[in-house]
XYZ file of C-alpha atoms in Angstrom:
682
model
C 20.488 -79.737 -6.019
C 21.145 -76.104 -5.231
C 19.063 -74.822 -2.270
C 17.420 -71.566 -3.357
C 15.987 -71.046 0.121
C 18.685 -69.248 2.154
C 17.345 -70.306 5.580
C 16.632 -73.731 6.980
C 13.224 -74.374 8.516
C 14.719 -74.239 12.030
C 16.501 -70.949 11.333
C 13.299 -69.472 9.884
C 11.347 -70.516 12.973
C 13.995 -68.948 15.226
C 13.907 -65.680 13.269
C 10.106 -65.603 13.454
C 10.323 -66.064 17.237
C 12.812 -63.209 17.521
C 10.599 -60.943 15.414
C 7.573 -61.826 17.547
C 9.546 -60.964 20.692
C 10.613 -57.594 19.279
C 7.058 -56.728 18.202
C 5.577 -58.146 21.433
C 3.248 -60.508 19.633
C 2.580 -64.143 20.422
C 2.957 -66.506 17.530
C 2.632 -66.532 13.786
C -1.065 -65.532 13.683
C -0.469 -62.270 15.511
C 2.633 -61.627 13.406
C 0.510 -61.968 10.258
C -1.930 -59.418 11.702
C 0.930 -56.961 12.260
C 2.134 -57.488 8.690
C -1.379 -56.926 7.276
C -1.822 -53.831 9.432
C 1.505 -52.337 8.345
C 1.052 -53.229 4.679
C -2.469 -51.784 4.666
C -1.377 -48.421 6.034
C 1.661 -48.324 3.722
C -0.593 -48.968 0.721
C -3.111 -46.200 1.527
C -1.060 -43.195 0.254
C 0.169 -45.135 -2.789
C -3.335 -46.190 -3.851
C -4.728 -42.715 -3.099
C -2.162 -41.069 -5.388
C -2.426 -43.561 -8.262
C -5.527 -43.305 -7.814
C -7.244 -46.703 -7.412
C -10.643 -46.633 -5.722
C -11.043 -50.413 -5.473
C -7.450 -50.984 -4.357
C -7.797 -48.203 -1.772
C -11.070 -49.699 -0.512
C -9.384 -53.070 0.078
C -6.425 -51.481 1.915
C -8.830 -49.258 3.879
C -10.839 -52.313 5.013
C -7.664 -54.217 5.911
C -6.446 -51.389 8.156
C -9.809 -51.188 9.929
C -10.105 -54.927 10.549
C -6.429 -55.485 11.413
C -6.459 -52.540 13.826
C -9.404 -54.012 15.735
C -7.940 -57.524 15.728
C -4.606 -56.259 17.088
C -6.355 -54.567 20.015
C -7.885 -57.916 20.933
C -5.013 -60.262 20.062
C -1.777 -58.251 20.469
C -2.283 -55.432 22.983
C 1.477 -55.281 23.600
C 2.094 -54.232 20.003
C -0.672 -51.619 20.220
C 0.865 -50.167 23.393
C 4.204 -49.989 21.634
C 2.588 -48.020 18.798
C 1.083 -45.610 21.331
C 4.518 -45.153 22.945
C 5.789 -44.133 19.503
C 2.927 -41.563 19.314
C 1.090 -43.664 16.727
C -2.137 -43.568 18.701
C -5.533 -44.848 17.624
C -6.763 -41.306 16.965
C -3.743 -40.608 14.741
C -4.351 -43.788 12.746
C -7.978 -42.793 12.169
C -6.875 -39.302 11.115
C -4.357 -40.721 8.625
C -7.011 -42.971 7.127
C -9.372 -39.983 6.768
C -6.741 -37.771 5.126
C -5.832 -40.499 2.647
C -9.503 -40.940 1.750
C -9.891 -37.218 1.090
C -6.702 -37.302 -0.999
C -8.205 -40.146 -3.042
C -11.384 -38.128 -3.565
C -9.389 -35.175 -4.812
C -7.240 -37.330 -7.143
C -10.336 -38.958 -8.682
C -11.746 -35.494 -9.552
C -14.736 -35.872 -7.246
C -17.045 -32.819 -7.200
C -15.643 -29.996 -5.102
C -18.841 -29.853 -3.053
C -18.444 -33.516 -2.033
C -14.757 -33.112 -1.117
C -15.188 -29.818 0.768
C -18.250 -31.099 2.621
C -16.375 -34.288 3.478
C -13.452 -32.273 4.838
C -15.811 -30.141 6.931
C -17.821 -33.097 8.236
C -14.839 -35.254 9.141
C -13.056 -32.293 10.758
C -16.211 -31.544 12.745
C -16.359 -35.193 13.745
C -12.871 -35.018 15.211
C -13.763 -31.766 16.990
C -16.842 -33.404 18.525
C -14.704 -36.362 19.621
C -12.395 -33.910 21.426
C -15.373 -32.257 23.127
C -16.751 -35.665 24.140
C -13.333 -36.634 25.558
C -13.181 -33.449 27.632
C -16.691 -34.036 28.992
C -15.901 -37.678 29.741
C -12.764 -36.599 31.622
C -14.797 -34.124 33.688
C -17.317 -36.827 34.640
C -14.597 -39.320 35.515
C -12.771 -36.741 37.640
C -15.944 -35.970 39.627
C -16.504 -39.676 40.245
C -13.076 -40.082 41.871
C -13.709 -40.205 45.623
C -11.289 -39.873 48.566
C -12.262 -43.258 50.047
C -13.532 -46.472 48.509
C -15.134 -49.091 50.721
C -16.371 -52.647 50.633
C -18.511 -54.491 53.185
C -19.704 -51.247 54.763
C -23.246 -49.968 54.253
C -22.719 -46.804 52.199
C -26.339 -46.469 51.088
C -26.558 -43.249 53.111
C -24.625 -41.479 50.376
C -26.582 -40.391 47.310
C -24.128 -41.553 44.656
C -25.294 -41.547 41.015
C -24.906 -44.680 38.960
C -22.037 -45.074 36.546
C -23.042 -43.679 33.127
C -24.227 -46.363 30.688
C -21.384 -48.487 29.346
C -22.359 -47.541 25.790
C -21.457 -43.921 26.545
C -18.760 -44.369 29.184
C -16.581 -47.402 28.549
C -14.110 -47.443 25.659
C -15.763 -44.302 24.404
C -12.901 -43.193 22.128
C -12.986 -46.458 20.243
C -16.730 -46.125 19.645
C -16.669 -42.448 18.709
C -13.830 -42.760 16.230
C -15.670 -45.576 14.495
C -18.580 -43.228 13.851
C -16.565 -42.037 10.864
C -17.549 -45.308 9.121
C -20.807 -43.994 7.592
C -18.985 -40.985 6.122
C -16.110 -43.141 4.818
C -18.361 -45.794 3.311
C -20.656 -43.187 1.784
C -17.741 -41.356 0.172
C -16.177 -44.582 -1.165
C -19.526 -45.613 -2.678
C -19.836 -42.143 -4.234
C -16.337 -42.395 -5.745
C -17.086 -45.866 -7.141
C -20.558 -45.080 -8.558
C -20.455 -41.354 -9.203
C -23.557 -40.791 -7.018
C -23.337 -37.885 -4.561
C -26.314 -39.040 -2.481
C -24.445 -41.838 -0.686
C -21.736 -39.397 0.403
C -24.217 -36.909 1.871
C -26.182 -39.658 3.636
C -22.953 -40.948 5.194
C -21.933 -37.443 6.263
C -25.322 -36.849 7.896
C -25.194 -40.146 9.786
C -21.676 -39.496 11.124
C -22.484 -36.003 12.388
C -25.981 -36.875 13.616
C -24.969 -39.906 15.699
C -21.912 -38.124 17.122
C -24.019 -35.135 18.179
C -26.579 -37.472 19.763
C -23.845 -39.220 21.757
C -22.456 -35.878 22.930
C -25.925 -34.756 24.022
C -26.502 -37.985 25.950
C -23.190 -37.623 27.783
C -24.034 -34.009 28.629
C -27.111 -35.329 30.435
C -24.870 -37.666 32.448
C -22.676 -34.701 33.364
C -25.679 -32.907 34.860
C -26.412 -36.002 36.965
C -22.869 -36.381 38.257
C -22.786 -32.806 39.532
C -24.702 -33.951 42.634
C -21.873 -36.302 43.646
C -21.201 -36.022 47.426
C -18.104 -34.062 48.415
C -14.983 -35.184 50.245
C -16.194 -34.337 53.751
C -19.505 -36.126 53.230
C -17.804 -39.301 51.970
C -15.212 -39.436 54.767
C -17.885 -38.619 57.331
C -20.123 -41.493 56.223
C -17.183 -43.941 56.117
C -16.247 -42.900 59.662
C -19.822 -43.451 60.857
C -19.771 -46.966 59.429
C -16.339 -47.706 60.920
C -17.537 -46.458 64.307
C -20.363 -48.978 64.116
C -17.953 -51.800 63.233
C -15.388 -50.740 65.906
C -12.322 -52.413 64.332
C -9.542 -53.502 66.671
C -7.095 -55.025 64.150
C -6.068 -53.523 60.810
C -4.247 -55.182 57.938
C -2.463 -52.380 56.076
C -1.100 -52.788 52.556
C 0.501 -50.521 50.009
C 2.528 -51.101 46.888
C 3.750 -48.727 44.184
C 2.235 -50.619 41.224
C -0.649 -52.698 42.496
C -1.806 -55.564 40.319
C -2.856 -59.132 40.864
C 0.896 -59.887 40.994
C 1.129 -58.066 44.334
C -2.296 -58.587 45.894
C -1.487 -62.176 46.808
C 0.306 -60.588 49.770
C -3.094 -59.473 51.102
C -5.266 -62.332 49.881
C -3.171 -64.938 51.699
C -4.133 -63.340 55.045
C -7.890 -62.885 54.507
C -9.009 -66.263 55.853
C -6.756 -65.857 58.893
C -8.170 -62.410 59.661
C -11.718 -63.721 59.413
C -11.007 -66.226 62.195
C -9.650 -63.717 64.728
C -11.404 -62.962 68.002
C -10.808 -59.246 67.407
C -12.774 -57.284 64.807
C -10.573 -56.677 61.722
C -10.466 -54.089 58.959
C -8.332 -54.028 55.797
C -6.768 -50.711 54.781
C -5.467 -50.410 51.212
C -3.738 -47.446 49.583
C -4.021 -48.007 45.820
C -7.293 -47.890 43.898
C -6.363 -50.820 41.684
C -6.264 -53.062 44.771
C -10.004 -53.725 44.723
C -9.835 -55.353 41.300
C -7.665 -58.166 42.676
C -8.857 -58.440 46.271
C -10.236 -61.851 47.185
C -13.673 -62.444 48.644
C -14.013 -61.390 52.268
C -16.683 -60.319 54.732
C -14.165 -58.004 56.455
C -14.718 -54.249 55.982
C -12.214 -52.869 53.483
C -11.324 -49.228 52.918
C -9.018 -47.882 50.233
C -7.558 -44.440 50.962
C -5.081 -43.272 48.294
C -4.097 -39.949 49.936
C -2.271 -39.625 53.253
C -4.343 -36.579 54.262
C -7.562 -38.551 53.861
C -6.120 -41.529 55.758
C -5.369 -39.222 58.673
C -9.067 -38.364 58.923
C -10.316 -41.959 59.103
C -11.776 -43.028 62.443
C -9.287 -45.740 63.469
C -8.843 -44.750 67.107
C -10.079 -48.155 68.295
C -7.445 -50.070 66.312
C -4.955 -51.638 68.701
C -2.914 -53.839 66.348
C -1.812 -53.019 62.793
C -0.468 -55.859 60.654
C 1.843 -55.197 57.694
C 2.355 -57.943 55.064
C 4.940 -55.871 53.183
C 7.524 -53.129 53.621
C 6.512 -50.043 51.641
C 7.198 -46.335 51.856
C 3.561 -45.516 52.579
C 3.679 -47.634 55.725
C 4.853 -44.508 57.553
C 1.385 -43.004 57.112
C -0.014 -45.745 59.359
C 2.973 -46.059 61.670
C 2.209 -42.563 62.928
C -0.662 -43.989 65.043
C 1.129 -44.132 68.379
C -1.775 -45.728 70.270
C -1.602 -48.948 68.195
C 0.985 -51.708 68.124
C 2.563 -52.259 64.722
C 3.534 -55.748 63.567
C 5.375 -56.944 60.471
C 3.853 -60.288 59.421
C 5.304 -60.475 55.900
C 3.928 -62.506 53.019
C 6.017 -65.628 53.386
C 8.847 -67.100 55.426
C 12.048 -67.587 53.460
C 15.820 -67.410 53.644
C 15.926 -64.326 51.435
C 17.488 -61.157 52.826
C 14.066 -59.463 52.678
C 12.860 -61.843 55.397
C 15.323 -60.344 57.882
C 15.365 -56.722 56.781
C 16.748 -54.052 59.136
C 13.779 -51.873 58.152
C 11.682 -54.164 60.344
C 13.105 -52.318 63.359
C 10.384 -49.671 62.942
C 7.725 -52.177 64.033
C 6.873 -53.037 67.631
C 6.977 -56.752 66.885
C 7.916 -59.096 64.037
C 5.912 -62.290 63.716
C 7.606 -65.294 62.155
C 6.479 -68.850 61.551
C 8.992 -70.736 63.688
C 12.377 -70.673 65.393
C 14.091 -70.435 61.995
C 12.616 -66.961 61.554
C 13.824 -65.912 64.997
C 17.344 -67.148 64.262
C 17.317 -65.314 60.931
C 16.720 -61.994 62.675
C 19.308 -62.821 65.338
C 21.904 -62.827 62.585
C 21.042 -59.186 61.841
C 23.146 -57.956 64.730
C 22.183 -54.867 66.739
C 19.060 -54.367 64.625
C 16.117 -56.370 65.971
C 15.606 -57.200 69.637
C 14.946 -60.882 70.284
C 12.029 -59.919 72.528
C 10.326 -58.331 69.508
C 10.203 -61.660 67.642
C 7.058 -63.759 68.102
C 6.614 -67.251 66.641
C 3.046 -67.663 65.342
C 3.275 -70.375 62.668
C 1.689 -70.156 59.217
C -2.123 -70.311 59.503
C -2.481 -70.318 55.708
C -1.030 -73.823 55.411
C -4.097 -75.663 56.710
C -5.161 -76.728 53.146
C -1.781 -78.403 52.457
C -2.140 -82.194 52.609
C 0.512 -84.303 54.324
C 2.743 -86.723 52.446
C 1.129 -89.622 54.315
C -2.304 -88.657 52.935
C -1.087 -88.202 49.365
C -1.845 -90.863 46.746
C 0.747 -90.942 43.996
C -0.413 -91.518 40.425
C 1.175 -93.736 37.792
C 3.460 -90.895 36.691
C 5.372 -88.723 39.192
C 4.209 -85.080 39.257
C 6.987 -82.489 39.534
C 6.073 -78.922 40.484
C 8.639 -76.380 39.264
C 7.962 -73.091 41.061
C 10.943 -70.738 40.644
C 11.050 -67.409 42.409
C 11.420 -64.130 40.521
C 14.559 -62.126 39.753
C 14.256 -59.677 42.653
C 14.629 -55.907 42.728
C 18.404 -56.022 42.283
C 21.020 -58.381 40.933
C 22.418 -58.904 44.417
C 19.072 -60.281 45.541
C 18.497 -62.424 42.441
C 17.670 -65.996 43.439
C 15.735 -67.210 40.399
C 16.938 -70.381 38.710
C 15.083 -69.518 35.506
C 17.923 -67.488 34.020
C 20.889 -69.822 34.587
C 19.214 -73.246 34.481
C 15.433 -73.086 34.025
C 15.268 -74.141 30.372
C 17.851 -76.970 30.639
C 16.055 -78.225 33.758
C 12.730 -78.466 31.928
C 14.390 -80.151 28.944
C 15.934 -82.757 31.243
C 12.633 -83.294 33.044
C 10.905 -83.794 29.690
C 13.336 -86.628 29.000
C 12.105 -88.360 32.177
C 8.764 -90.094 32.603
C 7.247 -87.320 34.726
C 4.415 -84.826 34.528
C 5.444 -81.183 35.038
C 3.429 -78.396 36.639
C 5.095 -75.040 36.042
C 4.041 -72.174 38.314
C 6.413 -69.175 38.157
C 6.371 -66.344 40.679
C 3.751 -63.694 39.712
C 6.496 -61.072 39.279
C 8.678 -63.180 36.975
C 10.082 -61.077 34.136
C 9.024 -57.721 35.624
C 12.609 -56.512 35.887
C 14.780 -58.915 33.898
C 14.416 -59.475 30.160
C 16.458 -62.674 30.532
C 14.014 -64.058 33.090
C 11.078 -63.119 30.860
C 12.679 -64.861 27.869
C 13.417 -68.020 29.869
C 9.864 -68.011 31.194
C 8.449 -67.801 27.650
C 10.648 -70.669 26.490
C 9.572 -72.894 29.380
C 5.918 -72.170 28.611
C 6.425 -73.082 24.953
C 8.080 -76.361 25.923
C 5.204 -77.375 28.197
C 2.065 -76.057 26.518
C 1.888 -78.369 23.501
C -1.038 -80.514 24.665
C -2.663 -78.392 27.376
C -5.311 -76.453 25.468
C -6.791 -79.505 23.723
C -7.388 -81.276 27.027
C -9.485 -78.593 28.732
C -11.836 -77.683 25.857
C -14.830 -79.602 27.250
C -14.504 -78.212 30.785
C -13.704 -74.629 29.795
C -17.315 -73.273 29.695
C -18.093 -74.499 33.219
C -14.717 -73.314 34.543
C -15.352 -69.855 33.099
C -18.856 -69.821 34.560
C -17.539 -70.672 38.036
C -14.747 -68.103 37.731
C -17.246 -65.390 36.772
C -19.403 -66.259 39.784
C -16.365 -66.200 42.089
C -15.360 -62.791 40.753
C -18.883 -61.499 41.335
C -18.907 -62.867 44.892
C -15.529 -61.255 45.538
C -16.970 -57.896 44.480
C -14.660 -57.572 41.498
C -16.125 -55.383 38.785
C -14.865 -52.650 36.535
C -16.862 -49.880 38.161
C -15.114 -46.685 39.191
C -14.658 -45.315 42.738
C -18.202 -44.024 42.961
C -19.770 -47.280 41.758
C -17.622 -49.316 44.175
C -18.823 -47.147 47.051
C -22.430 -47.200 45.834
C -22.399 -51.018 45.698
C -20.817 -51.444 49.135
C -23.062 -53.396 51.495
C -22.617 -55.304 54.741
C -22.341 -58.995 53.747
C -24.900 -61.400 55.156
C -22.376 -64.223 55.575
C -24.482 -66.678 53.581
C -22.046 -66.796 50.681
C -19.101 -68.401 52.510
C -20.305 -71.968 51.936
C -21.095 -71.285 48.263
C -17.697 -69.641 47.787
C -15.845 -72.685 49.135
C -18.063 -75.100 47.227
C -17.434 -73.272 43.954
C -13.680 -73.157 44.546
C -13.624 -76.878 45.299
C -15.632 -77.609 42.155
C -13.370 -75.378 40.067
C -10.240 -77.179 41.264
C -11.806 -80.613 40.764
C -12.857 -79.823 37.183
C -9.553 -78.118 36.477
C -7.424 -81.112 37.403
C -9.828 -83.667 35.899
C -9.819 -81.789 32.583
C -6.041 -82.145 32.489
C -5.870 -85.764 33.566
C -4.633 -86.806 30.143
C -2.291 -83.862 29.679
C 1.381 -84.454 30.281
C 2.189 -80.997 31.557
C 0.545 -77.875 32.871
C 1.422 -74.154 33.046
C -0.238 -72.217 35.916
C -0.259 -68.427 35.609
C -3.583 -67.313 37.109
C -4.800 -67.033 40.700
C -6.554 -70.368 40.252
C -5.446 -73.049 40.799
C -3.896 -71.848 44.047
C -0.304 -72.573 44.977
C -1.391 -74.913 47.763
C -3.609 -76.871 45.371
C -0.527 -77.308 43.198
C 1.300 -78.561 46.295
C -1.407 -81.187 46.795
C -1.058 -82.397 43.199
C 2.737 -82.630 43.291
C 4.955 -85.520 44.351
C 8.084 -83.357 44.259
C 8.828 -79.631 44.348
C 11.737 -77.987 42.559
C 12.200 -74.379 43.585
C 14.624 -71.681 44.633
C 15.308 -70.029 47.970
C 11.864 -68.572 48.702
C 8.817 -68.802 50.930
C 7.364 -71.396 48.536
C 9.871 -73.915 49.863
C 9.141 -73.074 53.503
C 5.421 -73.572 52.855
C 5.985 -76.849 50.994
C 7.889 -78.192 54.002
C 4.476 -78.447 55.722
C 3.590 -81.364 53.412
C 6.714 -83.383 54.341
C 7.026 -84.353 50.656
C 10.462 -84.428 48.974
C 11.649 -81.122 47.581
C 14.636 -79.777 45.672
C 16.515 -76.499 46.011
C 18.378 -75.222 42.957
C 22.058 -74.516 43.572
C 22.658 -72.422 40.463
C 26.038 -71.173 41.671
C 27.226 -74.739 42.372
C 28.269 -73.973 45.932
C 29.580 -76.919 47.974
C 26.689 -78.717 49.647
C 27.890 -77.885 53.160
C 28.238 -74.195 52.349
C 24.812 -74.049 50.678
C 23.057 -75.801 53.576
C 24.797 -73.525 56.073
C 23.628 -70.430 54.172
C 19.973 -71.433 53.736
C 17.906 -72.979 56.499
C 15.373 -74.652 54.196
C 18.218 -76.534 52.501
C 18.422 -78.693 55.620
C 15.743 -81.069 54.336
C 16.271 -80.521 50.602
C 17.871 -82.373 47.768
C 20.299 -79.993 46.080
C 20.309 -79.685 42.299
C 23.444 -78.529 40.532
C 23.395 -76.092 37.631
C 23.895 -78.833 35.025
C 21.126 -80.954 36.604
C 23.334 -84.048 36.722
C 21.760 -85.111 40.032
C 18.223 -85.096 38.640
C 17.830 -88.868 37.948
C 19.067 -89.666 41.454
C 16.632 -87.150 42.988
C 13.656 -88.505 41.021
C 14.448 -91.931 42.443
C 13.387 -90.668 45.876
C 9.887 -90.162 44.445
C 9.651 -93.336 42.414
C 11.135 -95.450 45.225
C 10.259 -93.880 48.597
C 12.574 -96.320 50.338
C 15.417 -94.343 48.735
C 14.480 -91.034 50.392
C 17.287 -90.273 52.860
C 16.088 -86.695 53.455
C 12.714 -87.765 54.928
C 13.909 -87.660 58.582
C 15.543 -84.267 57.975
C 12.279 -82.858 56.609
C 10.386 -83.874 59.734
C 12.888 -82.068 61.952
C 12.983 -79.046 59.651
C 9.203 -78.681 59.577
C 8.971 -77.843 63.273
C 12.048 -75.612 63.122
C 10.727 -73.590 60.188
C 6.964 -73.615 60.818
C 6.689 -74.313 64.530
C 4.912 -77.140 66.345
C 1.646 -78.682 65.162
C 0.020 -78.113 68.571
C -1.372 -75.667 69.346
C -2.332 -74.935 65.754
C -0.923 -71.954 63.874
C -4.329 -70.289 63.881
C -4.553 -70.608 67.652
C -1.057 -69.167 68.115
C -1.680 -66.299 65.692
C -4.981 -65.439 67.350
C -3.375 -65.534 70.794
C -0.583 -63.223 69.609
C -3.156 -60.715 68.340
C -5.094 -60.850 71.602
C -1.990 -60.453 73.763
C -0.697 -57.478 71.804
C -4.117 -55.816 71.688
C -4.412 -56.143 75.479
C -0.927 -54.710 75.857
C -1.792 -51.723 73.650
C -4.974 -51.109 75.658
C -3.087 -51.301 78.950
C -0.433 -48.848 77.777
C -3.120 -46.477 76.549
C -4.820 -46.626 79.941
C -1.533 -45.827 81.692
C -1.064 -42.756 79.522
C -4.581 -41.537 80.300
C -4.215 -41.833 84.099
C -0.597 -40.690 84.361
C -0.292 -37.211 85.913
C 0.996 -34.498 83.659
C 4.186 -32.945 85.018
C 4.047 -29.183 85.168
C 7.270 -27.329 84.384
C 8.905 -25.800 87.445
C 8.979 -22.036 87.361
C 12.507 -20.701 87.212
C 13.421 -17.463 89.037
C 14.268 -14.569 86.831
C 17.942 -13.717 87.316
């Protein structure tokens, strides 16, 4: 029989996936929304010119509903429209113009059409005025410093305007055209003018009322404290805290993808003998900062940072290399230390830029040797081995109870800032690896690097494919536990101080913590992780993209790690469990192990994954685990000895360097100032 359908079902599915990728929508449901949205807007001018009141009303309703659904379900597509200058305001204007064209084509009374044109034009003018006033209020509420865990009640900061007036205001105001639109459509369908005039009056009346209410908020915000008052109060609070150690962080595009570099150090800072403070440079940082009792200040501008009272700080810790680090490095009285955000064999872990710091702290001897290879750059005396205090939650292999099905954690790194520094296995072998693992009797946990796909479209595509392969049964399993998990997550966010308030509200809400919440915080996190894993007990596989569950909790669930050259591998070494390094370039084993320290205790996986069954045997039959002795040796080399603990070594390093900074400062203060010798005039 002749096949009238030109595409097979598989080919159709592939084409739908490609179309979804181009439109930045996820799945067939969102694609249908895009089609409805596009068809609705395309039909408006046709139905207005015919004219067809009922047909136009249906298309009009479809565009309204599809527009709102796309904002909730496919924000990527909406952003793409905005990039093409098809903004929300433009879409509302087009809908209004088409409605007026319909009214004219249906020979509606001139008074109704002209009044409608005047009212809807006035509505748009009022929206512009509201937007300008909103911008003025928001600008006044931007402060030079934002703080957390400092008592800023001494500043008289007005509350954020009510959410009804302030948040997503454009969306709300534009929708005030609904009474006018509905009234005019009813008038065109019934011939009654009254409904049109009632709709017009409601649109203008409510918009004017909203504008008047926001004007009242503008009067309130005019008493916002000025720059000098804010910085002065922050300095008074810092003087009372007397910080001695500062963690300094900056990144060009701060998001939760980057803030892990700060959050991983919070618990360590809280255990120091010296009083710490966290200094951030980007406003968005607070939205993704973990819970802490440490004072935190965010200072976006270098001029404002220079006026902060940090004269008592003796040690500054830097988890990342960033251009804005120079604004803190100028403090000559303090000692500056690069601590990084992970110990790995990547080039970034032995960067020549690190020469600007007084010391570089690494986990173990492997880190020292890595910097030794950067000849004539870093002095060996500047390297200090402090261990990895963050690894305390990682359970040892001996304490791990394996389930009936081996659990494999695949945690690839990201693509890097340049092709030369690209170590991710996702692009060359990620999808085939997952397909081969699916053919084995294993459970897969997939946790990609937070920055995966930020630079490479190929990495993003491979990541999406892996998620699709693994997510088939995940959502059904967690339905019962989801409400409680969301409740705990909301409480954790509240305890961390995460809210959507602006600078002024953040500063207004800043208080000195009472310390009573630490036990509740840990209890809630433990409960969240317990429920999370129990809710997935029957699921074969799991995709982890959020901050919870943590990476170390994934370590504790796994029997085997498969990863790339990254700090994830160095951290996993602490567990002494078997792990695999991907050798995507198929280098000879000896050459690969010589190039990467962490390969010393690893099983190496070739690009075609032919060694995978043999590697999985080391998990299923621990007696066949020849790399176990190598892992024990490597652990001390990479992470340092178990005694004294990493926390003790890190704390001692802070104390020693702080004492050294204080001693050098004292020498400068007592040293006599040499006066220039007067030279005879020839």
